[in-house]
């Protein structure tokens, strides 16, 4: 990344945490005793996550299933209240626009099947007077055009479209309220590569044209590597490594990051598959002691079993949480 | 094509047509599909969503049910015809000589039965053996697919296992009778890269050790690069290119294969635009005359309006294209 430190910070997460369940008050316990409730275990879905994101940049968030990516994304988008910490955005005030929008994996469930494409895209900007009524038709047609949907399809219903087209409708809808920050949660994961390439190119065009900023959540490391300026690697709710994308992919510092990257199938790796990590993904309900990664880590030592490593700066703009990285000049 | 077949072909499919016959007419879902798999060989079957990969697998395994119908063609397993057998005969073949692994392991597993019961039932479907023998076989099979403490897992229900574990159990069941051929339909698509890597390595090893022929269906070219010996690329219900994995990925002959390869994000594409194939695959009800890829193809000429035959480029390669790319060997 060309780290032009002068583009302003648009998003800051400060000690963000989210816990689910774990209700253990008198009422729950009494109900549990007579069989009317099950005391829900405490899940630390996201734990003490901090980072900054500059305007026009793409932050990739990666990690295995259940590591807290979606929970983090929803907190950033303001759809979920943090249990601790805060999200700061330096966008315009909500009103003339909705500056933070989220795009989900399943475009179908987020689109009302009884609405026409015209209304799916145009309703929010009309109701909130983001676009003058007289310009609305052009605004919708223009967005559809940009997102690669034939504007003559305005009166169709979302169920008449393929998965890739629905995803585009979802994107057009998010863009209709003039956002500055898009949180994409597995937004291209369900698409075929040829459609995926179209959507990824679209995201990059929108960044260049409107200076959009992205948080790009995905379990597909190939896509994340392609699109991101910076990377956050999560394991069981915590950041284990973060830094510029090239550095993370070319010289990962954390053993978990290395293992994740090594496990990615690649076109140039023939008749050879790697399984760099043994064992299943542990549960965030009952995380391992010490370093959460130690039971699966090929380099774990005694210290890793008992002491949790702190996330600390290992180089400029680069952080990792691993006992093996003791040399700050690493 | 026939020149590429060897004496040890486990499966030979020739000119297979599968259709959906409805009141409004016949939808031709597979047309002229020909492929073969040799002993101990892994064939990667790739293509976009809806190209006919699963239908090919289902047709081979006798799992096409009305309104679907295999209209024409031959399928041979070790030289013996598979089509035209009685339902009972087909059931005997399935599970014992041809096994299938699905994307969702719950297609194989019954949610209300313990693992032990399911494995015993699967064994007894084709063999006569005592409870104790069945238990020993089940434990050995689970051990082989890398399930820790297999004896204790026998009492578990599927929902008590992780997704990766469930897929391992489904694989263990598929391998129980040492089948000649396994058809794996996107079995790792829903899994994390780390778990996918484990499963790929496992299946690759088991097939090599036992000489099992494997068809690995996926939309992920990189997975095929890692696991397959040969590739068959499907488009709109037809095989459009087939050959050894290195040849096809390094020097694709079909413009569609080239387009697919170019749209995969990779290390070197970082920060650049991805090449994209314009448009999308046509609906089966709306196929153009001649080459179905022509509307999206930059090499198309009027000659492409006549369906090209699958033609041999070398003893091991074939392509269905009027203007095969010149980088491929002639
Ligand atoms: N509403 C909820 N109540 C209880 N637990 C929850 C809730 N939402 C999420 N969790 C738990 O929080 C953890 C993090 O979930 P999250 O969906 O953020 O993971 P993720 O990284 O997005 O996973 P995936 O890659 O599978 O989408 C998981 O253990 C999940 O089960
Ligand atoms: N019952 C049916 N009636 C009509 N068409 C069907 C039916 N089942 C499948 N098809 C069509 O057959 C074609 C091939 O489907 P198939 O499931 O084999 O695709 P695929 O390559 O496995 O795709 P995916 O990657 O999405 O699994 C699709 O166009 C599908 O719409
Ligand atoms: S046959 Fe013609 S249209 Fe089809 S892929 Fe080849 S060049 Fe393109
Ligand atoms: Mg998620
Ligand atoms: Mg399929």
JSON list of C-alpha atoms in Angstrom, two decimals, chain A residues 88-234:
[
{"chain": "A", "resi": 88, "resn": "UNK", "atom": "CA", "xyz": [-16.32, 6.51, 15.38]},
{"chain": "A", "resi": 89, "resn": "UNK", "atom": "CA", "xyz": [-17.02, 7.59, 11.84]},
{"chain": "A", "resi": 90, "resn": "UNK", "atom": "CA", "xyz": [-15.89, 10.81, 10.22]},
{"chain": "A", "resi": 91, "resn": "UNK", "atom": "CA", "xyz": [-18.57, 10.83, 7.55]},
{"chain": "A", "resi": 92, "resn": "UNK", "atom": "CA", "xyz": [-21.26, 13.38, 6.84]},
{"chain": "A", "resi": 93, "resn": "UNK", "atom": "CA", "xyz": [-24.20, 13.53, 9.20]},
{"chain": "A", "resi": 94, "resn": "UNK", "atom": "CA", "xyz": [-26.97, 11.07, 8.44]},
{"chain": "A", "resi": 95, "resn": "UNK", "atom": "CA", "xyz": [-29.72, 13.08, 6.81]},
{"chain": "A", "resi": 96, "resn": "UNK", "atom": "CA", "xyz": [-28.61, 14.20, 3.39]},
{"chain": "A", "resi": 97, "resn": "UNK", "atom": "CA", "xyz": [-27.32, 10.65, 3.02]},
{"chain": "A", "resi": 98, "resn": "UNK", "atom": "CA", "xyz": [-26.87, 7.39, 4.90]},
{"chain": "A", "resi": 99, "resn": "UNK", "atom": "CA", "xyz": [-23.12, 7.31, 5.08]},
{"chain": "A", "resi": 100, "resn": "UNK", "atom": "CA", "xyz": [-22.58, 3.70, 6.22]},
{"chain": "A", "resi": 101, "resn": "UNK", "atom": "CA", "xyz": [-24.19, 0.83, 4.31]},
{"chain": "A", "resi": 102, "resn": "UNK", "atom": "CA", "xyz": [-23.84, -2.92, 4.61]},
{"chain": "A", "resi": 103, "resn": "UNK", "atom": "CA", "xyz": [-23.96, -5.47, 1.78]},
{"chain": "A", "resi": 104, "resn": "UNK", "atom": "CA", "xyz": [-24.64, -9.07, 2.70]},
{"chain": "A", "resi": 105, "resn": "UNK", "atom": "CA", "xyz": [-23.83, -12.43, 1.21]},
{"chain": "A", "resi": 106, "resn": "UNK", "atom": "CA", "xyz": [-27.35, -13.47, 0.43]},
{"chain": "A", "resi": 107, "resn": "UNK", "atom": "CA", "xyz": [-28.84, -10.78, -1.77]},
{"chain": "A", "resi": 108, "resn": "UNK", "atom": "CA", "xyz": [-32.16, -12.60, -1.94]},
{"chain": "A", "resi": 109, "resn": "UNK", "atom": "CA", "xyz": [-33.03, -12.52, 1.73]},
{"chain": "A", "resi": 110, "resn": "UNK", "atom": "CA", "xyz": [-32.25, -8.83, 1.90]},
{"chain": "A", "resi": 111, "resn": "UNK", "atom": "CA", "xyz": [-34.46, -7.88, -1.06]},
{"chain": "A", "resi": 112, "resn": "UNK", "atom": "CA", "xyz": [-38.23, -7.75, -0.66]},
{"chain": "A", "resi": 113, "resn": "UNK", "atom": "CA", "xyz": [-39.58, -10.11, -3.36]},
{"chain": "A", "resi": 114, "resn": "UNK", "atom": "CA", "xyz": [-42.82, -8.13, -3.68]},
{"chain": "A", "resi": 115, "resn": "UNK", "atom": "CA", "xyz": [-41.08, -4.92, -4.68]},
{"chain": "A", "resi": 116, "resn": "UNK", "atom": "CA", "xyz": [-40.04, -3.88, -8.14]},
{"chain": "A", "resi": 117, "resn": "UNK", "atom": "CA", "xyz": [-36.37, -3.12, -8.77]},
{"chain": "A", "resi": 118, "resn": "UNK", "atom": "CA", "xyz": [-37.25, 0.56, -9.22]},
{"chain": "A", "resi": 119, "resn": "UNK", "atom": "CA", "xyz": [-38.68, 0.72, -5.69]},
{"chain": "A", "resi": 120, "resn": "UNK", "atom": "CA", "xyz": [-35.99, -1.45, -4.12]},
{"chain": "A", "resi": 121, "resn": "UNK", "atom": "CA", "xyz": [-33.38, 1.01, -5.30]},
{"chain": "A", "resi": 122, "resn": "UNK", "atom": "CA", "xyz": [-35.39, 4.23, -5.24]},
{"chain": "A", "resi": 123, "resn": "UNK", "atom": "CA", "xyz": [-37.45, 4.01, -2.07]},
{"chain": "A", "resi": 124, "resn": "UNK", "atom": "CA", "xyz": [-34.89, 5.12, 0.50]},
{"chain": "A", "resi": 125, "resn": "UNK", "atom": "CA", "xyz": [-33.56, 8.09, -1.50]},
{"chain": "A", "resi": 126, "resn": "UNK", "atom": "CA", "xyz": [-37.17, 9.18, -2.19]},
{"chain": "A", "resi": 127, "resn": "UNK", "atom": "CA", "xyz": [-38.49, 8.82, 1.36]},
{"chain": "A", "resi": 128, "resn": "UNK", "atom": "CA", "xyz": [-35.47, 10.50, 2.90]},
{"chain": "A", "resi": 129, "resn": "UNK", "atom": "CA", "xyz": [-35.26, 13.12, 0.16]},
{"chain": "A", "resi": 130, "resn": "UNK", "atom": "CA", "xyz": [-31.68, 12.28, -0.61]},
{"chain": "A", "resi": 131, "resn": "UNK", "atom": "CA", "xyz": [-32.38, 12.82, -4.29]},
{"chain": "A", "resi": 132, "resn": "UNK", "atom": "CA", "xyz": [-34.84, 15.46, -5.56]},
{"chain": "A", "resi": 133, "resn": "UNK", "atom": "CA", "xyz": [-38.01, 13.79, -6.74]},
{"chain": "A", "resi": 134, "resn": "UNK", "atom": "CA", "xyz": [-37.60, 15.09, -10.28]},
{"chain": "A", "resi": 135, "resn": "UNK", "atom": "CA", "xyz": [-34.18, 13.49, -10.59]},
{"chain": "A", "resi": 136, "resn": "UNK", "atom": "CA", "xyz": [-35.09, 10.15, -9.05]},
{"chain": "A", "resi": 137, "resn": "UNK", "atom": "CA", "xyz": [-35.78, 8.31, -12.32]},
{"chain": "A", "resi": 138, "resn": "UNK", "atom": "CA", "xyz": [-32.42, 9.28, -13.74]},
{"chain": "A", "resi": 139, "resn": "UNK", "atom": "CA", "xyz": [-30.69, 8.48, -10.48]},
{"chain": "A", "resi": 140, "resn": "UNK", "atom": "CA", "xyz": [-32.09, 4.93, -10.46]},
{"chain": "A", "resi": 141, "resn": "UNK", "atom": "CA", "xyz": [-31.34, 4.33, -14.13]},
{"chain": "A", "resi": 142, "resn": "UNK", "atom": "CA", "xyz": [-27.83, 5.64, -13.70]},
{"chain": "A", "resi": 143, "resn": "UNK", "atom": "CA", "xyz": [-27.15, 3.41, -10.68]},
{"chain": "A", "resi": 144, "resn": "UNK", "atom": "CA", "xyz": [-28.50, 0.37, -12.50]},
{"chain": "A", "resi": 145, "resn": "UNK", "atom": "CA", "xyz": [-26.29, 1.17, -15.46]},
{"chain": "A", "resi": 146, "resn": "UNK", "atom": "CA", "xyz": [-23.23, 1.57, -13.23]},
{"chain": "A", "resi": 147, "resn": "UNK", "atom": "CA", "xyz": [-23.92, -1.69, -11.44]},
{"chain": "A", "resi": 148, "resn": "UNK", "atom": "CA", "xyz": [-24.37, -3.57, -14.70]},
{"chain": "A", "resi": 149, "resn": "UNK", "atom": "CA", "xyz": [-28.14, -4.09, -14.55]},
{"chain": "A", "resi": 150, "resn": "UNK", "atom": "CA", "xyz": [-30.09, -3.22, -17.69]},
{"chain": "A", "resi": 151, "resn": "UNK", "atom": "CA", "xyz": [-32.11, -0.08, -16.74]},
{"chain": "A", "resi": 152, "resn": "UNK", "atom": "CA", "xyz": [-35.02, -1.42, -18.77]},
{"chain": "A", "resi": 153, "resn": "UNK", "atom": "CA", "xyz": [-35.52, -4.00, -15.99]},
{"chain": "A", "resi": 154, "resn": "UNK", "atom": "CA", "xyz": [-36.80, -1.34, -13.56]},
{"chain": "A", "resi": 155, "resn": "UNK", "atom": "CA", "xyz": [-40.28, -2.81, -13.31]},
{"chain": "A", "resi": 156, "resn": "UNK", "atom": "CA", "xyz": [-39.15, -6.39, -12.71]},
{"chain": "A", "resi": 157, "resn": "UNK", "atom": "CA", "xyz": [-39.26, -8.17, -9.35]},
{"chain": "A", "resi": 158, "resn": "UNK", "atom": "CA", "xyz": [-36.07, -9.35, -7.66]},
{"chain": "A", "resi": 159, "resn": "UNK", "atom": "CA", "xyz": [-36.98, -13.04, -7.97]},
{"chain": "A", "resi": 160, "resn": "UNK", "atom": "CA", "xyz": [-36.72, -12.69, -11.74]},
{"chain": "A", "resi": 161, "resn": "UNK", "atom": "CA", "xyz": [-32.97, -12.19, -11.51]},
{"chain": "A", "resi": 162, "resn": "UNK", "atom": "CA", "xyz": [-30.00, -14.51, -11.15]},
{"chain": "A", "resi": 163, "resn": "UNK", "atom": "CA", "xyz": [-27.85, -14.53, -8.01]},
{"chain": "A", "resi": 164, "resn": "UNK", "atom": "CA", "xyz": [-25.23, -12.28, -9.56]},
{"chain": "A", "resi": 165, "resn": "UNK", "atom": "CA", "xyz": [-27.85, -9.81, -10.75]},
{"chain": "A", "resi": 166, "resn": "UNK", "atom": "CA", "xyz": [-29.55, -9.75, -7.37]},
{"chain": "A", "resi": 167, "resn": "UNK", "atom": "CA", "xyz": [-26.21, -9.00, -5.78]},
{"chain": "A", "resi": 168, "resn": "UNK", "atom": "CA", "xyz": [-25.89, -6.04, -8.16]},
{"chain": "A", "resi": 169, "resn": "UNK", "atom": "CA", "xyz": [-29.36, -4.86, -7.23]},
{"chain": "A", "resi": 170, "resn": "UNK", "atom": "CA", "xyz": [-28.32, -5.08, -3.58]},
{"chain": "A", "resi": 171, "resn": "UNK", "atom": "CA", "xyz": [-25.26, -2.98, -4.35]},
{"chain": "A", "resi": 172, "resn": "UNK", "atom": "CA", "xyz": [-27.25, -0.43, -6.37]},
{"chain": "A", "resi": 173, "resn": "UNK", "atom": "CA", "xyz": [-29.66, -0.16, -3.46]},
{"chain": "A", "resi": 174, "resn": "UNK", "atom": "CA", "xyz": [-26.86, 0.43, -0.98]},
{"chain": "A", "resi": 175, "resn": "UNK", "atom": "CA", "xyz": [-25.35, 3.08, -3.26]},
{"chain": "A", "resi": 176, "resn": "UNK", "atom": "CA", "xyz": [-28.67, 4.85, -3.73]},
{"chain": "A", "resi": 177, "resn": "UNK", "atom": "CA", "xyz": [-28.35, 6.59, -0.37]},
{"chain": "A", "resi": 178, "resn": "UNK", "atom": "CA", "xyz": [-24.93, 8.04, -1.25]},
{"chain": "A", "resi": 179, "resn": "UNK", "atom": "CA", "xyz": [-22.85, 6.12, 1.27]},
{"chain": "A", "resi": 180, "resn": "UNK", "atom": "CA", "xyz": [-19.23, 6.88, 2.03]},
{"chain": "A", "resi": 181, "resn": "UNK", "atom": "CA", "xyz": [-18.40, 3.61, 3.72]},
{"chain": "A", "resi": 182, "resn": "UNK", "atom": "CA", "xyz": [-19.52, 0.16, 2.56]},
{"chain": "A", "resi": 183, "resn": "UNK", "atom": "CA", "xyz": [-19.31, -2.86, 4.86]},
{"chain": "A", "resi": 184, "resn": "UNK", "atom": "CA", "xyz": [-19.31, -5.88, 2.55]},
{"chain": "A", "resi": 185, "resn": "UNK", "atom": "CA", "xyz": [-19.96, -9.14, 4.40]},
{"chain": "A", "resi": 186, "resn": "UNK", "atom": "CA", "xyz": [-19.09, -12.05, 2.07]},
{"chain": "A", "resi": 187, "resn": "UNK", "atom": "CA", "xyz": [-20.60, -9.92, -0.69]},
{"chain": "A", "resi": 188, "resn": "UNK", "atom": "CA", "xyz": [-19.08, -11.94, -3.55]},
{"chain": "A", "resi": 189, "resn": "UNK", "atom": "CA", "xyz": [-18.65, -15.32, -1.86]},
{"chain": "A", "resi": 190, "resn": "UNK", "atom": "CA", "xyz": [-21.68, -16.98, -3.41]},
{"chain": "A", "resi": 191, "resn": "UNK", "atom": "CA", "xyz": [-20.94, -15.86, -6.95]},
{"chain": "A", "resi": 192, "resn": "UNK", "atom": "CA", "xyz": [-19.26, -17.66, -9.83]},
{"chain": "A", "resi": 193, "resn": "UNK", "atom": "CA", "xyz": [-15.77, -16.35, -10.64]},
{"chain": "A", "resi": 194, "resn": "UNK", "atom": "CA", "xyz": [-16.84, -14.66, -13.84]},
{"chain": "A", "resi": 195, "resn": "UNK", "atom": "CA", "xyz": [-19.61, -12.74, -12.03]},
{"chain": "A", "resi": 196, "resn": "UNK", "atom": "CA", "xyz": [-17.37, -12.24, -9.00]},
{"chain": "A", "resi": 197, "resn": "UNK", "atom": "CA", "xyz": [-14.79, -10.51, -11.23]},
{"chain": "A", "resi": 198, "resn": "UNK", "atom": "CA", "xyz": [-17.48, -8.16, -12.52]},
{"chain": "A", "resi": 199, "resn": "UNK", "atom": "CA", "xyz": [-18.57, -7.19, -9.00]},
{"chain": "A", "resi": 200, "resn": "UNK", "atom": "CA", "xyz": [-15.02, -6.77, -7.68]},
{"chain": "A", "resi": 201, "resn": "UNK", "atom": "CA", "xyz": [-14.20, -4.50, -10.63]},
{"chain": "A", "resi": 202, "resn": "UNK", "atom": "CA", "xyz": [-17.40, -2.59, -9.91]},
{"chain": "A", "resi": 203, "resn": "UNK", "atom": "CA", "xyz": [-16.33, -2.04, -6.28]},
{"chain": "A", "resi": 204, "resn": "UNK", "atom": "CA", "xyz": [-12.97, -0.73, -7.42]},
{"chain": "A", "resi": 205, "resn": "UNK", "atom": "CA", "xyz": [-14.58, 1.58, -10.01]},
{"chain": "A", "resi": 206, "resn": "UNK", "atom": "CA", "xyz": [-16.88, 2.98, -7.34]},
{"chain": "A", "resi": 207, "resn": "UNK", "atom": "CA", "xyz": [-13.94, 3.60, -5.08]},
{"chain": "A", "resi": 208, "resn": "UNK", "atom": "CA", "xyz": [-12.13, 5.49, -7.82]},
{"chain": "A", "resi": 209, "resn": "UNK", "atom": "CA", "xyz": [-15.21, 7.42, -8.88]},
{"chain": "A", "resi": 210, "resn": "UNK", "atom": "CA", "xyz": [-16.77, 8.28, -5.51]},
{"chain": "A", "resi": 211, "resn": "UNK", "atom": "CA", "xyz": [-13.86, 7.74, -3.13]},
{"chain": "A", "resi": 212, "resn": "UNK", "atom": "CA", "xyz": [-15.81, 5.01, -1.34]},
{"chain": "A", "resi": 213, "resn": "UNK", "atom": "CA", "xyz": [-14.17, 3.26, 1.59]},
{"chain": "A", "resi": 214, "resn": "UNK", "atom": "CA", "xyz": [-14.69, -0.47, 2.18]},
{"chain": "A", "resi": 215, "resn": "UNK", "atom": "CA", "xyz": [-14.56, -2.96, 4.99]},
{"chain": "A", "resi": 216, "resn": "UNK", "atom": "CA", "xyz": [-14.38, -6.18, 3.03]},
{"chain": "A", "resi": 217, "resn": "UNK", "atom": "CA", "xyz": [-15.21, -9.27, 5.06]},
{"chain": "A", "resi": 218, "resn": "UNK", "atom": "CA", "xyz": [-14.53, -12.58, 3.37]},
{"chain": "A", "resi": 219, "resn": "UNK", "atom": "CA", "xyz": [-13.26, -16.05, 4.00]},
{"chain": "A", "resi": 220, "resn": "UNK", "atom": "CA", "xyz": [-11.85, -16.07, 0.44]},
{"chain": "A", "resi": 221, "resn": "UNK", "atom": "CA", "xyz": [-8.25, -14.99, 0.87]},
{"chain": "A", "resi": 222, "resn": "UNK", "atom": "CA", "xyz": [-7.65, -14.76, -2.87]},
{"chain": "A", "resi": 223, "resn": "UNK", "atom": "CA", "xyz": [-10.34, -12.10, -3.20]},
{"chain": "A", "resi": 224, "resn": "UNK", "atom": "CA", "xyz": [-9.20, -10.28, -0.07]},
{"chain": "A", "resi": 225, "resn": "UNK", "atom": "CA", "xyz": [-5.61, -10.20, -1.24]},
{"chain": "A", "resi": 226, "resn": "UNK", "atom": "CA", "xyz": [-6.71, -8.79, -4.57]},
{"chain": "A", "resi": 227, "resn": "UNK", "atom": "CA", "xyz": [-8.89, -6.04, -3.19]},
{"chain": "A", "resi": 228, "resn": "UNK", "atom": "CA", "xyz": [-7.47, -4.92, 0.16]},
{"chain": "A", "resi": 229, "resn": "UNK", "atom": "CA", "xyz": [-5.01, -2.23, 1.21]},
{"chain": "A", "resi": 230, "resn": "UNK", "atom": "CA", "xyz": [-4.92, -3.38, 4.80]},
{"chain": "A", "resi": 231, "resn": "UNK", "atom": "CA", "xyz": [-5.78, -6.69, 6.47]},
{"chain": "A", "resi": 232, "resn": "UNK", "atom": "CA", "xyz": [-7.13, -7.65, 9.85]},
{"chain": "A", "resi": 233, "resn": "UNK", "atom": "CA", "xyz": [-6.79, -11.34, 10.74]},
{"chain": "A", "resi": 234, "resn": "UNK", "atom": "CA", "xyz": [-9.17, -12.54, 13.46]}
]
